[in-house]
mmCIF file of C-alpha atoms in Angstrom:
data_model
loop_
_atom_site.group_PDB
_atom_site.id
_atom_site.type_symbol
_atom_site.label_atom_id
_atom_site.label_comp_id
_atom_site.label_asym_id
_atom_site.label_seq_id
_atom_site.Cartn_x
_atom_site.Cartn_y
_atom_site.Cartn_z
ATOM 1 C CA MET A 1 32.117 90.881 4.310
ATOM 2 C CA LYS A 2 35.280 88.639 3.183
ATOM 3 C CA LYS A 3 35.361 88.470 -0.628
ATOM 4 C CA GLN A 4 34.761 84.887 -2.120
ATOM 5 C CA GLY A 5 34.790 83.278 -5.594
ATOM 6 C CA VAL A 6 33.659 80.246 -7.097
ATOM 7 C CA ILE A 7 34.961 77.759 -9.764
ATOM 8 C CA PHE A 8 32.841 75.218 -11.262
ATOM 9 C CA ASP A 9 33.472 72.124 -13.023
ATOM 10 C CA LEU A 10 31.376 72.028 -16.242
ATOM 11 C CA ASP A 11 30.355 68.508 -17.179
ATOM 12 C CA GLY A 12 28.329 66.927 -14.326
ATOM 13 C CA THR A 13 28.463 69.974 -12.426
ATOM 14 C CA LEU A 14 26.824 72.898 -14.500
ATOM 15 C CA ILE A 15 25.656 70.936 -17.445
ATOM 16 C CA ASP A 16 24.282 67.378 -17.933
ATOM 17 C CA SER A 17 26.079 66.570 -21.202
ATOM 18 C CA LEU A 18 26.321 62.626 -20.575
ATOM 19 C CA MET A 19 23.968 61.393 -23.148
ATOM 20 C CA ASP A 20 25.905 63.392 -25.921
ATOM 21 C CA ILE A 21 29.370 62.552 -24.742
ATOM 22 C CA ALA A 22 28.193 58.773 -24.829
ATOM 23 C CA LEU A 23 26.314 59.059 -28.398
ATOM 24 C CA CYS A 24 29.060 60.733 -29.903
ATOM 25 C CA THR A 25 31.692 58.225 -28.600
ATOM 26 C CA ASN A 26 29.483 55.252 -29.671
ATOM 27 C CA ILE A 27 29.029 56.615 -33.262
ATOM 28 C CA VAL A 28 32.912 56.711 -33.622
ATOM 29 C CA LEU A 29 33.313 53.181 -31.749
ATOM 30 C CA LYS A 30 30.957 51.911 -34.468
ATOM 31 C CA GLU A 31 32.903 53.503 -37.317
ATOM 32 C CA PHE A 32 35.908 51.810 -36.080
ATOM 33 C CA ASP A 33 34.065 48.388 -35.577
ATOM 34 C CA LEU A 34 34.872 48.720 -31.941
ATOM 35 C CA PRO A 35 32.374 47.485 -28.867
ATOM 36 C CA GLU A 36 29.937 50.448 -27.893
ATOM 37 C CA HIS A 37 29.022 51.053 -24.370
ATOM 38 C CA PRO A 38 25.767 51.736 -22.176
ATOM 39 C CA LEU A 39 25.267 55.178 -20.904
ATOM 40 C CA GLU A 40 25.751 53.973 -17.517
ATOM 41 C CA GLU A 41 29.269 53.120 -18.081
ATOM 42 C CA TYR A 42 30.197 56.690 -19.373
ATOM 43 C CA LYS A 43 29.632 58.121 -16.073
ATOM 44 C CA TYR A 44 33.319 56.468 -15.227
ATOM 45 C CA PHE A 45 34.674 57.138 -18.398
ATOM 46 C CA VAL A 46 34.437 60.915 -18.074
ATOM 47 C CA GLY A 47 36.209 63.447 -16.055
ATOM 48 C CA GLY A 48 39.811 63.185 -17.268
ATOM 49 C CA GLY A 49 39.459 64.813 -20.535
ATOM 50 C CA ALA A 50 38.895 63.641 -24.119
ATOM 51 C CA ASP A 51 41.986 61.421 -24.356
ATOM 52 C CA ILE A 52 41.015 59.587 -21.142
ATOM 53 C CA LEU A 53 37.495 59.172 -22.284
ATOM 54 C CA ILE A 54 38.615 57.402 -25.443
ATOM 55 C CA LYS A 55 41.125 55.370 -23.504
ATOM 56 C CA ASN A 56 38.453 54.157 -21.121
ATOM 57 C CA ALA A 57 36.083 53.324 -23.948
ATOM 58 C CA LEU A 58 38.630 51.545 -26.210
ATOM 59 C CA PRO A 59 39.423 47.973 -25.483
ATOM 60 C CA LYS A 60 42.148 47.309 -22.861
ATOM 61 C CA ASN A 61 45.653 47.123 -24.480
ATOM 62 C CA SER A 62 44.511 48.954 -27.648
ATOM 63 C CA GLU A 63 47.529 50.374 -29.786
ATOM 64 C CA ASN A 64 48.326 54.267 -29.165
ATOM 65 C CA GLU A 65 47.876 54.865 -32.877
ATOM 66 C CA LEU A 66 44.347 53.606 -32.701
ATOM 67 C CA ALA A 67 43.663 55.650 -29.547
ATOM 68 C CA LYS A 68 44.916 58.824 -31.526
ATOM 69 C CA LYS A 69 42.700 57.998 -34.523
ATOM 70 C CA VAL A 70 39.642 57.611 -32.519
ATOM 71 C CA LEU A 71 40.156 60.521 -30.417
ATOM 72 C CA ASN A 72 40.714 62.887 -33.590
ATOM 73 C CA ARG A 73 37.597 61.381 -35.091
ATOM 74 C CA PHE A 74 35.662 61.907 -31.640
ATOM 75 C CA LYS A 75 36.557 65.398 -31.487
ATOM 76 C CA LYS A 76 35.248 65.920 -34.966
ATOM 77 C CA VAL A 77 31.900 64.116 -34.525
ATOM 78 C CA TYR A 78 31.357 65.851 -31.086
ATOM 79 C CA ASP A 79 31.901 69.221 -32.487
ATOM 80 C CA GLN A 80 29.367 68.541 -35.453
ATOM 81 C CA GLU A 81 26.682 66.945 -33.111
ATOM 82 C CA ILE A 82 26.586 69.961 -30.543
ATOM 83 C CA HIS A 83 24.164 69.163 -29.032
ATOM 84 C CA HIS A 84 20.375 68.295 -28.555
ATOM 85 C CA ASN A 85 20.552 66.730 -25.194
ATOM 86 C CA THR A 86 22.845 68.545 -23.270
ATOM 87 C CA LYS A 87 21.323 71.314 -20.865
ATOM 88 C CA PRO A 88 22.261 72.845 -17.600
ATOM 89 C CA TYR A 89 20.874 71.065 -14.470
ATOM 90 C CA GLU A 90 17.657 72.536 -12.761
ATOM 91 C CA GLY A 91 18.485 75.297 -10.567
ATOM 92 C CA ILE A 92 21.748 76.316 -12.221
ATOM 93 C CA TYR A 93 20.503 79.394 -13.953
ATOM 94 C CA GLU A 94 18.832 80.557 -10.419
ATOM 95 C CA LEU A 95 22.274 80.016 -8.904
ATOM 96 C CA LEU A 96 24.262 82.058 -11.344
ATOM 97 C CA GLU A 97 21.480 84.866 -11.227
ATOM 98 C CA LEU A 98 22.257 85.125 -7.573
ATOM 99 C CA LEU A 99 26.014 84.936 -7.993
ATOM 100 C CA ASP A 100 25.950 87.596 -10.575
ATOM 101 C CA LYS A 101 23.441 89.835 -8.555
ATOM 102 C CA ASN A 102 25.763 89.694 -5.458
ATOM 103 C CA LYS A 103 29.047 90.231 -7.628
ATOM 104 C CA TYR A 104 30.697 86.821 -6.892
ATOM 105 C CA GLN A 105 33.360 86.406 -9.273
ATOM 106 C CA VAL A 106 32.920 82.889 -10.991
ATOM 107 C CA GLY A 107 35.184 80.746 -13.185
ATOM 108 C CA VAL A 108 34.673 77.524 -15.037
ATOM 109 C CA LEU A 109 37.650 74.955 -15.081
ATOM 110 C CA SER A 110 37.179 71.725 -17.197
ATOM 111 C CA ASN A 111 39.338 68.837 -18.387
ATOM 112 C CA LYS A 112 36.987 68.959 -21.585
ATOM 113 C CA PRO A 113 38.944 70.399 -24.548
ATOM 114 C CA HIS A 114 39.171 74.247 -24.253
ATOM 115 C CA GLU A 115 37.429 74.912 -27.498
ATOM 116 C CA PHE A 116 34.339 72.895 -26.321
ATOM 117 C CA THR A 117 34.214 74.414 -22.823
ATOM 118 C CA ILE A 118 34.281 77.876 -24.405
ATOM 119 C CA LYS A 119 31.484 76.904 -26.677
ATOM 120 C CA TYR A 120 29.214 75.378 -23.973
ATOM 121 C CA VAL A 121 29.692 78.359 -21.551
ATOM 122 C CA LYS A 122 28.916 80.783 -24.453
ATOM 123 C CA ASP A 123 26.036 78.857 -25.646
ATOM 124 C CA PHE A 124 24.428 78.671 -22.005
ATOM 125 C CA PHE A 125 25.819 81.178 -19.853
ATOM 126 C CA SER A 126 26.964 84.326 -21.938
ATOM 127 C CA LYS A 127 24.490 86.532 -20.216
ATOM 128 C CA TYR A 128 26.355 86.258 -16.859
ATOM 129 C CA SER A 129 29.038 88.889 -16.890
ATOM 130 C CA ASN A 130 30.771 87.679 -13.837
ATOM 131 C CA ILE A 131 31.807 84.647 -15.360
ATOM 132 C CA ILE A 132 35.267 86.047 -16.049
ATOM 133 C CA GLU A 133 37.584 83.067 -16.251
ATOM 134 C CA VAL A 134 36.739 79.976 -18.424
ATOM 135 C CA HIS A 135 39.302 77.329 -19.108
ATOM 136 C CA GLY A 136 39.231 73.954 -20.570
ATOM 137 C CA SER A 137 42.106 71.225 -21.367
ATOM 138 C CA LYS A 138 45.020 73.032 -23.152
ATOM 139 C CA GLU A 139 48.314 71.333 -24.472
ATOM 140 C CA ASN A 140 50.548 73.880 -22.474
ATOM 141 C CA VAL A 141 48.633 73.512 -18.937
ATOM 142 C CA PRO A 142 48.426 70.307 -16.919
ATOM 143 C CA LYS A 143 44.958 69.170 -16.422
ATOM 144 C CA LYS A 144 43.034 68.718 -13.185
ATOM 145 C CA PRO A 145 43.785 67.506 -10.523
ATOM 146 C CA ASN A 146 46.899 69.500 -11.032
ATOM 147 C CA PRO A 147 46.324 72.882 -9.275
ATOM 148 C CA GLN A 148 48.044 75.128 -11.692
ATOM 149 C CA ALA A 149 45.096 76.251 -13.663
ATOM 150 C CA ALA A 150 42.839 76.618 -10.517
ATOM 151 C CA VAL A 151 45.607 78.734 -8.851
ATOM 152 C CA GLU A 152 46.008 80.812 -11.995
ATOM 153 C CA ILE A 153 42.085 81.484 -11.843
ATOM 154 C CA ALA A 154 42.517 82.619 -8.202
ATOM 155 C CA GLU A 155 45.278 84.929 -9.135
ATOM 156 C CA ALA A 156 42.838 86.496 -11.984
ATOM 157 C CA PHE A 157 40.170 86.873 -9.257
ATOM 158 C CA ASN A 158 42.664 88.460 -6.932
ATOM 159 C CA LEU A 159 41.697 86.263 -4.260
ATOM 160 C CA LYS A 160 43.305 84.008 -1.952
ATOM 161 C CA CYS A 161 42.714 80.218 -2.698
ATOM 162 C CA GLU A 162 41.395 79.669 0.629
ATOM 163 C CA ASP A 163 38.508 82.116 -0.264
ATOM 164 C CA ILE A 164 37.454 80.178 -3.357
ATOM 165 C CA PHE A 165 34.805 77.439 -3.458
ATOM 166 C CA PHE A 166 35.755 74.743 -5.996
ATOM 167 C CA VAL A 167 32.626 72.939 -7.144
ATOM 168 C CA GLY A 168 32.569 69.715 -8.917
ATOM 169 C CA ASP A 169 31.181 66.158 -9.231
ATOM 170 C CA SER A 170 34.119 63.913 -9.434
ATOM 171 C CA ASP A 171 37.302 62.641 -7.465
ATOM 172 C CA VAL A 172 39.127 64.681 -9.978
ATOM 173 C CA ASP A 173 37.427 68.023 -8.915
ATOM 174 C CA MET A 174 37.826 67.260 -5.035
ATOM 175 C CA LYS A 175 41.434 66.495 -5.631
ATOM 176 C CA THR A 176 41.913 69.901 -7.526
ATOM 177 C CA ALA A 177 40.328 71.709 -4.522
ATOM 178 C CA LYS A 178 42.541 70.022 -2.156
ATOM 179 C CA ASN A 179 45.686 70.535 -4.333
ATOM 180 C CA SER A 180 45.174 73.915 -4.783
ATOM 181 C CA LYS A 181 43.978 74.633 -1.018
ATOM 182 C CA MET A 182 40.413 75.488 -2.181
ATOM 183 C CA LYS A 183 37.186 74.760 -0.426
ATOM 184 C CA ALA A 184 35.874 71.464 -2.039
ATOM 185 C CA VAL A 185 32.227 71.333 -2.682
ATOM 186 C CA GLY A 186 30.951 67.902 -4.224
ATOM 187 C CA VAL A 187 27.454 67.976 -6.074
ATOM 188 C CA SER A 188 25.178 64.971 -5.490
ATOM 189 C CA TRP A 189 23.424 65.539 -8.801
ATOM 190 C CA GLY A 190 26.532 64.832 -11.059
ATOM 191 C CA PHE A 191 27.801 61.762 -12.989
ATOM 192 C CA ARG A 192 29.408 60.191 -9.763
ATOM 193 C CA GLY A 193 28.058 59.198 -6.456
ATOM 194 C CA THR A 194 28.620 61.143 -3.080
ATOM 195 C CA ASP A 195 30.640 58.564 -1.674
ATOM 196 C CA GLU A 196 33.565 59.172 -4.328
ATOM 197 C CA LEU A 197 33.338 62.919 -3.427
ATOM 198 C CA ILE A 198 33.679 62.248 0.438
ATOM 199 C CA GLU A 199 36.108 59.717 -0.052
ATOM 200 C CA ASN A 200 38.188 62.207 -2.114
ATOM 201 C CA GLY A 201 37.956 65.039 0.583
ATOM 202 C CA ALA A 202 34.737 67.042 -0.081
ATOM 203 C CA ASP A 203 34.409 69.628 2.587
ATOM 204 C CA TYR A 204 30.848 70.093 1.710
ATOM 205 C CA ILE A 205 28.187 67.886 -0.294
ATOM 206 C CA VAL A 206 25.354 69.912 -1.850
ATOM 207 C CA LYS A 207 21.813 68.551 -2.823
ATOM 208 C CA THR A 208 20.808 71.697 -4.975
ATOM 209 C CA PRO A 209 22.656 74.300 -6.775
ATOM 210 C CA LEU A 210 21.112 76.953 -4.310
ATOM 211 C CA ASP A 211 22.767 75.273 -1.428
ATOM 212 C CA ILE A 212 26.177 76.528 -3.077
ATOM 213 C CA TYR A 213 24.992 80.198 -2.815
ATOM 214 C CA ASN A 214 23.887 79.458 1.038
ATOM 215 C CA LEU A 215 27.487 78.241 1.641
ATOM 216 C CA LEU A 216 28.766 81.492 0.315
ATOM 217 C CA LYS A 217 26.472 83.357 2.671
#
């Protein structure tokens, strides 16, 4: 059987973190006397990393200096508030058990700051020894949808890119898969709708985590 691997996005794919992201952002916006946003709007603010989240949450044409201050404060608040509402989606643990049992190599690639990505994977998924590559946003590596980090994970797996399924919930993830020549798998349970996933090149749309395992088989 051909060896295959899986790279997962984190937020909106493995974990439902939207409530905590929204709460922490609104705490910071309130501190700066800026307008807050309802939960639903945050579905479209996330995906590009913390800096893009803050840019989207701030009023249009906000000064760069304000954005930097709000971003730095957000990171402190988000770190302190980890995190009562965030949890893996239903079926994720069962999927990871199967991937581990059947020795599929697994990676996580997020635009979330690297230190938070590492923390969440450690908190929720440390028992799975086959999760061998975990990468968040780093200053010296371009963020998704740039393919560099995904390709580096493939190299660490010692697999060809075309033998890897890239799983995510947003246009950024589908573009990352396409840019790195991986199979693009869009999840229907994430922050965005399936229309966005299809429009951005999803090869497959899955309705449950176990559907991902069936794709691999």
